Amino acid sequence: AVSTMWETEGLQTFGIVVVVCASLKLLHLLGLISFSEDSVEDELELSAVRHRPEALEQLEAQTRFSRKELQILYRGFKNECPSGVVNEDTFKEIYSQFFPQGDASTYAHFLFNAFDTDHNGSISFEDFVMGLSILLRGSVQEKLNWAFNLYDINKDGYITKEEMLDIIKSIYDMMGKCTYPILKEETPRQHVEIFFQKMDKNRDGVVTIDEFIDCCQNDENIMRSMQLFENVI
Amino acid sequence: MAAGVATWLPFARAAAVGWLPLAKKIMPKPPVDKKSRNDEILFVNVSGIRFQTWKNTLDRYPDTLLGSSEKEFFYNEDTQEYFFDRDPEMFRHILNFYRTGKLHYPRQECIQAFDEELAFYGIVPDIIGDCCMEEYRDRKKENQERLAEDTEAENATDTPLPPHSTSRERLWRAFENPHTSTMALVFYYVTGFFIAVSVIANVVETVPCRPLKGSKKDLPCGEKYTLAFFCMDTACVLIFTFEYLMRLFAAPSRCKFMRSVMSVIDVVAIMPYYIGLVMPENEDVSGAFVTLRVFRVFRIFKFSRHSQGLRILGYTLKSCASELGFLLFSLTMAIIIFATVMFYAEKGTKGTNFTSIPASFWYTIVTMTTLGYGDMVPNTIAGKIFGSICSLSGVLVIALPVPVIVSNFSRIYHQNQRADKMRAQQKVRLARIRLAKKGTTNAFLHYKEDGGFQDRDSDNALCLKNRSAFEHQHHHLLHCLEKTTNHEFTDELTFSEMCMTESVGYRTSRSTSISSQQGVSTSCCPRRGKRRAIRLANSTVSVSRGSIQELDTLQVHKTSAGPQRCLTLKGATRLLTIGGPPLCLSQEHC
């Protein structure tokens, strides 16, 4: 009957269609025909971004380091990053080496953003040296400013509890899990509360730069510990 | 600026005199050259080997390290030379580049070391001269492939699962890497077994069995034990369908999964069964339908998930695709030519087999591949001559692409072996890194135990002196972190003991020394309320006392070399704890 014939025909058609598709695929595989724009083999990429720092004299003028100190700093920097810039992954790697027990990548991320003042995704030698100049040779005001900038993740001028919680959690992450006493879940949160109790004078839930600097300057211990790191280089 | 143009600039400027008579306006004043134009010999000391060159040579390429003011960072006033702490052998090539304008790649050097030197001196690899460019590119590509394999191997199988993965992700991982869990392994072997069973059943059901009673004809087993084979087939197809649906559910990207080769094979393997169920039991139709059953043989390809060797073969064929394509194309050309010739040569013969050109295709193929079945033979002399030419050329055409395919296979095979070796090496490397990390932590813990934070005049001072300045500073850094968080570092043993006792206050006798020296930190929890008010007030005194002694160890001799590099970055890192003091919780000095 007609329906039988149609069914037979249908099956044969199906079979033929399958065979044709398979052979097309085979030809495509063999490279004889191509359906779409095949991507050309990647040519050698240009070497990565190369950045040369400003001249020694200029940096001497802009920072508070002596010529010799700048030379020493640059040699170290250049050895680690011959291309002249540090990108975030390299930065995280370097920083993580000093904290083998824990996970330093989150804190390194915040640090990276604090150093990368022009937010272009990489730290050049100038950024690096400017940051160090503030931290090592800057006035107390400048150092506190820098710390505030570090805590203020979205750089809007206010430190909220969530931002502080992120920062503190990342610091606790660096400790790793083998600590004494054992790290509890609520430890970072409590730490944030203490901080806010101290810093947030008008109890509006955020810490502004003035509250922060004011509070720190009135605290002798913070003042004294700020002096600690001056001879690091 | 193109390379070397700086050298030619004075010449071009001098030639500008030719414009003077024609000029419409007055020429502008030339720029004043501030620096003296005298050329001088520069001394470059690379790891002790002194190179000398003219300043102008280096100035030729102003956008590199040596040609720009960047080299001033490396100037040593005491010895009046530029000192670089790099490989002197490589530097020779770099300097030759400045002298001749052509960068050569030394063949015996490692490609990565060379690349790093180029990056350090600010030279773009693209300017490698033509004589060495090919070698450079080949080796670079090889190196990149090798690195890509490494990262693939790292990211692949044995990485532990991220802690919060859904059941879907876990299922996918179980399918992709059966070694991860025993369930997955069991499933893997079960499917393998059923694939084998299904293939064997397909084969056996066509073997002739002894005929039924009362009939003379030999029946294939499939028709004798129809029910048994049907049940086996059903079971296999059920398992395959289940597996396919599970994979489809677990796949991270369903569209991509459905287009992948393996899933197509899966579908093709099970479709005939379902079509057979749906088809009516009609004689004519099932005749055509039987042809579809041939697709059941594709189940054998499902083995490629289980067998590494099959995959290698597949990759080889894929990578030799262009050679195979060439082979196919040239064979087709030759077949058409010879078939036509043979047809017209044998046209006159009575009762010839060469009835048409397509009919001659068969003869040509059989002859060119030197099979020679003998079912079609030329009778005329012309036919025999052309036939012999056909078979000779067939050997040549087929033999040509074969070495390429073989070398591709050998390369892929070695790559695979290297991947296994790399995986083994990776495990060793990871173990070593873990050991090193533990070593650092243990060093720190010993430092604390030996009373590193006490006064220097105690008897322990002797053993402390053995540690390098780097270690001192690193330990100070870790100590600052401890103070910031008011928790201490411990080792795995103590930690697991603590977890087991489930009590924060207890310490085992082994580590009482630490607690006795640290004292106050153990009481951090109960004194939390008070601490808000006193907050570091008590530590003022200890800060001044402790920090002075700490600072003594921090003085870095400016002229000493050696660990200076580490110290530089180390110093920088210690700095970065400056974010710490405002957060410092503990009462001890920081």
Coordinates of C-alpha atoms in Angstrom, one line a residue, chain B residues 9 13 28-34 37:
Chain B
L9 CA 69.5 60.4 11.9
R13 CA 69.8 65.9 9.1
P28 CA 63.5 76.4 12.6
K29 CA 66.2 76.5 15.2
P30 CA 67.7 73.1 15.9
P31 CA 67.2 71.5 19.3
V32 CA 70.0 72.1 21.7
D33 CA 71.8 69.0 22.7
K34 CA 72.2 69.2 26.4
R37 CA 78.4 64.6 22.1

